[in-house]
mmCIF file of C-alpha atoms in Angstrom:
data_model
loop_
_atom_site.group_PDB
_atom_site.id
_atom_site.type_symbol
_atom_site.label_atom_id
_atom_site.label_comp_id
_atom_site.label_asym_id
_atom_site.label_seq_id
_atom_site.Cartn_x
_atom_site.Cartn_y
_atom_site.Cartn_z
ATOM 1 C CA UNK A 1432 82.283 53.347 86.076
ATOM 2 C CA UNK A 1433 83.345 51.451 89.111
ATOM 3 C CA UNK A 1434 80.913 51.332 91.510
ATOM 4 C CA UNK A 1435 81.898 51.241 95.351
ATOM 5 C CA UNK A 1436 78.598 49.811 97.680
ATOM 6 C CA UNK A 1437 79.083 48.995 100.774
ATOM 7 C CA UNK A 1438 76.979 47.564 104.025
ATOM 8 C CA UNK A 1439 77.243 46.890 107.701
ATOM 9 C CA UNK A 1440 75.863 46.830 110.891
ATOM 10 C CA UNK A 1441 75.294 50.379 112.987
ATOM 11 C CA UNK A 1442 75.685 50.820 116.557
ATOM 12 C CA UNK A 1443 77.889 49.026 118.108
ATOM 13 C CA UNK A 1444 78.762 48.334 122.174
ATOM 14 C CA UNK A 1445 82.177 48.549 123.172
ATOM 15 C CA UNK A 1446 84.137 45.573 123.213
ATOM 16 C CA UNK A 1447 82.467 44.651 120.136
ATOM 17 C CA UNK A 1448 83.733 44.097 116.619
ATOM 18 C CA UNK A 1449 83.048 46.147 113.925
ATOM 19 C CA UNK A 1450 82.013 44.126 110.395
ATOM 20 C CA UNK A 1451 82.062 45.996 107.122
ATOM 21 C CA UNK A 1452 81.372 44.206 103.294
ATOM 22 C CA UNK A 1453 81.999 47.058 100.418
ATOM 23 C CA UNK A 1454 81.460 45.026 97.095
ATOM 24 C CA UNK A 1455 83.412 46.244 93.570
ATOM 25 C CA UNK A 1456 80.903 46.655 90.771
ATOM 26 C CA UNK A 1457 81.279 47.758 87.475
ATOM 27 C CA UNK A 1458 84.918 47.271 86.780
ATOM 28 C CA UNK A 1459 88.629 45.414 86.925
ATOM 29 C CA UNK A 1460 88.783 44.501 90.697
ATOM 30 C CA UNK A 1461 92.783 42.981 89.991
ATOM 31 C CA UNK A 1462 95.495 45.474 89.185
ATOM 32 C CA UNK A 1463 94.044 47.366 92.387
ATOM 33 C CA UNK A 1464 94.730 47.818 96.260
ATOM 34 C CA UNK A 1465 91.219 48.153 98.217
ATOM 35 C CA UNK A 1466 90.998 50.047 100.933
ATOM 36 C CA UNK A 1467 89.270 51.530 104.046
ATOM 37 C CA UNK A 1468 89.535 54.484 105.241
ATOM 38 C CA UNK A 1469 87.535 56.894 108.558
ATOM 39 C CA UNK A 1470 86.537 60.281 109.763
ATOM 40 C CA UNK A 1471 85.885 60.531 113.015
ATOM 41 C CA UNK A 1472 82.603 63.177 113.441
ATOM 42 C CA UNK A 1473 83.680 66.647 112.416
ATOM 43 C CA UNK A 1474 87.764 65.365 112.185
ATOM 44 C CA UNK A 1475 90.415 64.213 109.176
ATOM 45 C CA UNK A 1476 90.647 61.485 107.320
ATOM 46 C CA UNK A 1477 92.600 57.801 109.066
ATOM 47 C CA UNK A 1478 93.777 55.014 106.801
ATOM 48 C CA UNK A 1479 93.204 52.011 108.143
ATOM 49 C CA UNK A 1480 94.738 49.244 105.773
ATOM 50 C CA UNK A 1481 94.285 47.364 102.099
ATOM 51 C CA UNK A 1482 93.987 44.357 100.161
ATOM 52 C CA UNK A 1483 94.439 43.294 96.506
ATOM 53 C CA UNK A 1484 93.038 40.600 94.653
ATOM 54 C CA UNK A 1485 95.567 37.894 95.701
ATOM 55 C CA UNK A 1486 95.173 39.177 99.516
ATOM 56 C CA UNK A 1487 98.068 40.422 100.765
ATOM 57 C CA UNK A 1488 96.965 43.516 103.018
ATOM 58 C CA UNK A 1489 98.504 45.752 104.806
ATOM 59 C CA UNK A 1490 97.463 47.542 107.854
ATOM 60 C CA UNK A 1491 97.737 50.922 109.838
ATOM 61 C CA UNK A 1492 100.013 50.293 112.772
ATOM 62 C CA UNK A 1493 98.259 52.545 114.971
ATOM 63 C CA UNK A 1494 95.307 49.573 114.852
ATOM 64 C CA UNK A 1495 97.942 47.446 117.065
ATOM 65 C CA UNK A 1496 96.287 44.454 115.052
ATOM 66 C CA UNK A 1497 92.974 44.677 115.917
ATOM 67 C CA UNK A 1498 91.838 44.702 112.139
ATOM 68 C CA UNK A 1499 91.437 42.597 109.784
ATOM 69 C CA UNK A 1500 90.733 42.600 105.909
ATOM 70 C CA UNK A 1501 89.756 40.523 103.391
ATOM 71 C CA UNK A 1502 88.388 39.729 99.673
ATOM 72 C CA UNK A 1503 86.492 37.215 98.536
ATOM 73 C CA UNK A 1504 87.106 37.718 94.918
ATOM 74 C CA UNK A 1505 84.565 35.329 93.766
ATOM 75 C CA UNK A 1506 82.269 37.767 94.126
ATOM 76 C CA UNK A 1507 84.611 41.103 93.821
ATOM 77 C CA UNK A 1508 83.903 42.403 97.003
ATOM 78 C CA UNK A 1509 86.359 43.405 99.997
ATOM 79 C CA UNK A 1510 85.159 43.275 104.301
ATOM 80 C CA UNK A 1511 86.531 44.692 106.902
ATOM 81 C CA UNK A 1512 86.688 44.181 111.083
ATOM 82 C CA UNK A 1513 87.612 45.837 113.529
ATOM 83 C CA UNK A 1514 88.112 43.999 117.017
ATOM 84 C CA UNK A 1515 87.889 45.558 120.140
ATOM 85 C CA UNK A 1516 85.406 48.813 119.199
ATOM 86 C CA UNK A 1517 85.635 51.946 121.919
ATOM 87 C CA UNK A 1518 84.309 55.394 121.688
ATOM 88 C CA UNK A 1519 87.462 56.143 119.152
ATOM 89 C CA UNK A 1520 86.600 53.893 116.629
ATOM 90 C CA UNK A 1521 83.220 55.991 115.824
ATOM 91 C CA UNK A 1522 83.278 57.380 113.195
ATOM 92 C CA UNK A 1523 82.122 57.768 109.054
ATOM 93 C CA UNK A 1524 84.122 54.188 107.626
ATOM 94 C CA UNK A 1525 84.405 54.449 103.942
ATOM 95 C CA UNK A 1526 85.738 51.087 101.830
ATOM 96 C CA UNK A 1527 87.877 52.868 98.943
ATOM 97 C CA UNK A 1528 90.192 51.864 94.829
ATOM 98 C CA UNK A 1529 93.153 52.861 95.484
ATOM 99 C CA UNK A 1530 95.790 53.260 91.965
ATOM 100 C CA UNK A 1531 99.026 54.376 91.303
ATOM 101 C CA UNK A 1532 100.827 57.586 93.819
ATOM 102 C CA UNK A 1533 98.126 56.110 96.426
ATOM 103 C CA UNK A 1534 95.906 57.673 94.287
ATOM 104 C CA UNK A 1535 92.185 57.680 95.531
ATOM 105 C CA UNK A 1536 89.380 58.051 93.011
ATOM 106 C CA UNK A 1537 86.693 55.060 93.752
ATOM 107 C CA UNK A 1538 84.610 55.560 97.002
ATOM 108 C CA UNK A 1539 81.482 53.657 98.720
ATOM 109 C CA UNK A 1540 79.198 55.807 99.980
ATOM 110 C CA UNK A 1541 80.633 55.975 103.838
ATOM 111 C CA UNK A 1542 79.391 54.309 106.752
ATOM 112 C CA UNK A 1543 78.427 55.340 110.182
ATOM 113 C CA UNK A 1544 79.390 53.618 112.975
ATOM 114 C CA UNK A 1545 78.759 54.447 116.338
ATOM 115 C CA UNK A 1546 80.196 53.223 119.449
ATOM 116 C CA UNK A 1547 78.707 53.836 122.872
ATOM 117 C CA UNK A 1548 77.628 51.617 125.463
ATOM 118 C CA UNK B 423 104.669 57.634 109.333
ATOM 119 C CA UNK B 424 105.540 60.819 107.095
ATOM 120 C CA UNK B 425 102.743 63.909 109.618
ATOM 121 C CA UNK B 426 101.224 65.989 106.370
ATOM 122 C CA UNK B 427 100.103 69.864 107.762
ATOM 123 C CA UNK B 428 97.843 72.193 105.709
ATOM 124 C CA UNK B 429 98.292 75.700 105.986
ATOM 125 C CA UNK B 430 95.545 78.161 106.528
ATOM 126 C CA UNK B 431 93.370 75.191 108.919
ATOM 127 C CA UNK B 432 90.852 77.731 107.153
ATOM 128 C CA UNK B 433 90.636 79.813 104.551
ATOM 129 C CA UNK B 434 87.312 82.589 104.064
ATOM 130 C CA UNK B 435 86.568 83.587 100.358
ATOM 131 C CA UNK B 436 84.743 84.957 97.413
ATOM 132 C CA UNK B 437 83.350 84.444 94.594
ATOM 133 C CA UNK B 438 85.742 84.870 91.503
ATOM 134 C CA UNK B 439 88.792 85.065 93.903
ATOM 135 C CA UNK B 440 92.441 82.832 93.762
ATOM 136 C CA UNK B 441 92.928 80.899 96.497
ATOM 137 C CA UNK B 442 96.080 78.985 97.203
ATOM 138 C CA UNK B 443 96.159 76.377 99.599
ATOM 139 C CA UNK B 444 99.637 74.797 100.959
ATOM 140 C CA UNK B 445 100.212 71.190 101.979
ATOM 141 C CA UNK B 446 103.963 70.604 103.626
ATOM 142 C CA UNK B 447 104.843 66.934 104.760
ATOM 143 C CA UNK B 448 108.025 65.804 107.315
ATOM 144 C CA UNK B 449 110.313 64.378 104.864
ATOM 145 C CA UNK B 450 110.598 64.503 101.184
ATOM 146 C CA UNK B 451 107.529 62.376 99.883
ATOM 147 C CA UNK B 452 108.780 63.097 95.630
ATOM 148 C CA UNK B 453 105.773 64.470 94.313
ATOM 149 C CA UNK B 454 103.944 61.266 95.371
ATOM 150 C CA UNK B 455 101.588 63.459 96.687
ATOM 151 C CA UNK B 456 97.039 64.040 96.182
ATOM 152 C CA UNK B 457 94.206 66.570 96.701
ATOM 153 C CA UNK B 458 90.862 65.353 97.954
ATOM 154 C CA UNK B 459 88.057 67.750 97.883
ATOM 155 C CA UNK B 460 85.230 66.905 100.544
ATOM 156 C CA UNK B 461 81.365 68.191 100.609
ATOM 157 C CA UNK B 462 79.524 67.338 103.554
ATOM 158 C CA UNK B 463 78.017 64.418 104.036
ATOM 159 C CA UNK B 464 79.576 63.186 100.554
ATOM 160 C CA UNK B 465 83.235 61.369 100.095
ATOM 161 C CA UNK B 466 86.095 62.849 99.231
ATOM 162 C CA UNK B 467 86.573 63.624 95.503
ATOM 163 C CA UNK B 468 90.057 63.014 94.137
ATOM 164 C CA UNK B 469 91.480 66.055 92.216
ATOM 165 C CA UNK B 470 94.968 66.435 91.736
ATOM 166 C CA UNK B 471 97.685 63.517 91.750
ATOM 167 C CA UNK B 472 100.642 62.839 91.126
ATOM 168 C CA UNK B 473 102.109 66.489 92.249
ATOM 169 C CA UNK B 474 100.551 67.907 89.520
ATOM 170 C CA UNK B 475 98.387 66.313 87.004
ATOM 171 C CA UNK B 476 94.824 66.725 86.305
ATOM 172 C CA UNK B 477 92.079 64.150 87.676
ATOM 173 C CA UNK B 478 90.013 63.263 84.460
ATOM 174 C CA UNK B 479 86.969 65.811 84.768
ATOM 175 C CA UNK B 480 88.566 67.929 87.636
ATOM 176 C CA UNK B 481 87.892 71.508 85.924
ATOM 177 C CA UNK B 482 91.300 73.069 85.789
ATOM 178 C CA UNK B 483 90.503 75.404 87.837
ATOM 179 C CA UNK B 484 92.242 73.232 89.450
ATOM 180 C CA UNK B 485 96.235 72.795 89.669
ATOM 181 C CA UNK B 486 98.717 71.452 91.977
ATOM 182 C CA UNK B 487 102.054 71.945 92.200
ATOM 183 C CA UNK B 488 105.561 71.296 94.324
ATOM 184 C CA UNK B 489 107.232 67.629 94.825
ATOM 185 C CA UNK B 490 110.081 67.633 98.191
ATOM 186 C CA UNK B 491 108.063 68.758 100.599
ATOM 187 C CA UNK B 492 106.538 72.020 99.713
ATOM 188 C CA UNK B 493 103.398 71.614 97.736
ATOM 189 C CA UNK B 494 100.452 73.828 97.110
ATOM 190 C CA UNK B 495 97.187 73.239 96.166
ATOM 191 C CA UNK B 496 95.203 76.331 93.826
ATOM 192 C CA UNK B 497 91.930 77.252 92.466
ATOM 193 C CA UNK B 498 92.121 79.803 89.214
ATOM 194 C CA UNK B 499 88.958 81.729 90.362
ATOM 195 C CA UNK B 500 86.186 80.607 92.757
ATOM 196 C CA UNK B 501 82.717 79.494 91.901
ATOM 197 C CA UNK B 502 80.334 78.935 94.020
ATOM 198 C CA UNK B 503 79.971 75.094 94.301
ATOM 199 C CA UNK B 504 84.162 75.227 95.256
ATOM 200 C CA UNK B 505 83.480 75.843 98.904
ATOM 201 C CA UNK B 506 83.963 72.583 101.138
ATOM 202 C CA UNK B 507 87.415 71.331 103.062
ATOM 203 C CA UNK B 508 90.229 69.798 100.646
ATOM 204 C CA UNK B 509 92.252 67.623 101.733
ATOM 205 C CA UNK B 510 96.315 66.467 100.768
ATOM 206 C CA UNK B 511 97.743 63.469 101.168
ATOM 207 C CA UNK B 512 100.583 61.586 100.385
ATOM 208 C CA UNK B 513 101.495 57.489 99.032
ATOM 209 C CA UNK B 514 105.379 57.527 99.453
ATOM 210 C CA UNK B 515 105.568 55.499 101.707
ATOM 211 C CA UNK B 516 103.135 53.594 104.695
ATOM 212 C CA UNK B 517 100.988 54.708 106.480
ATOM 213 C CA UNK B 518 99.858 56.157 103.789
ATOM 214 C CA UNK B 519 99.062 59.697 105.876
ATOM 215 C CA UNK B 520 96.656 62.890 104.813
ATOM 216 C CA UNK B 521 96.767 66.626 105.777
ATOM 217 C CA UNK B 522 94.710 67.796 108.530
ATOM 218 C CA UNK B 523 92.050 70.118 106.125
ATOM 219 C CA UNK B 524 91.312 73.569 104.679
ATOM 220 C CA UNK B 525 88.006 74.144 104.955
ATOM 221 C CA UNK B 526 87.512 77.365 102.144
ATOM 222 C CA UNK B 527 84.727 79.868 102.814
ATOM 223 C CA UNK B 528 82.940 82.174 100.757
ATOM 224 C CA UNK B 529 83.587 85.881 103.065
#
């Protein structure tokens, strides 16, 4: 049973960089895309981007070049960096595994990242 | 981006009721439609993928149908643990997008 465990800094100030990492346990790292998704408090889900084991990435254009997703296959980790955060980036951030149909069948526990001065 | 619109946004129902939630895509997405259930403070849980295929371990009272632009999620007989928020998601083209959610509450 695949498990995703994520960690990273909590409270941020505007203009800082959000950094999160997700570890994948007990499952194949290759053959899937690995995604970051966020959910502002009380709101819906927004896809941020994804990466595969080869490092091929896709990003949501709405984040206008502020996002970088990277992978460390030696540790079965993948990471998210989001620069120049504002209060609008306050959300629970999830890492997740993506399969065919772009189904998301495994999720991390989520990390609340508030952005406030 | 493909816009996903769910209806209703909220719904009150009783245990044992049959419930249907609708999801409409702004353009055809074939059968690239997935449904999730989310409970407060938890990550979403995949229920159905490919519009109608039940994810392993999901009770058979959940079913999905549709193709093209119009899709439905049906719960045949509501159980207490089904009161949650439900999201549809299209996987047809990047960026993948989600509906705004349907909150299912106890009447």
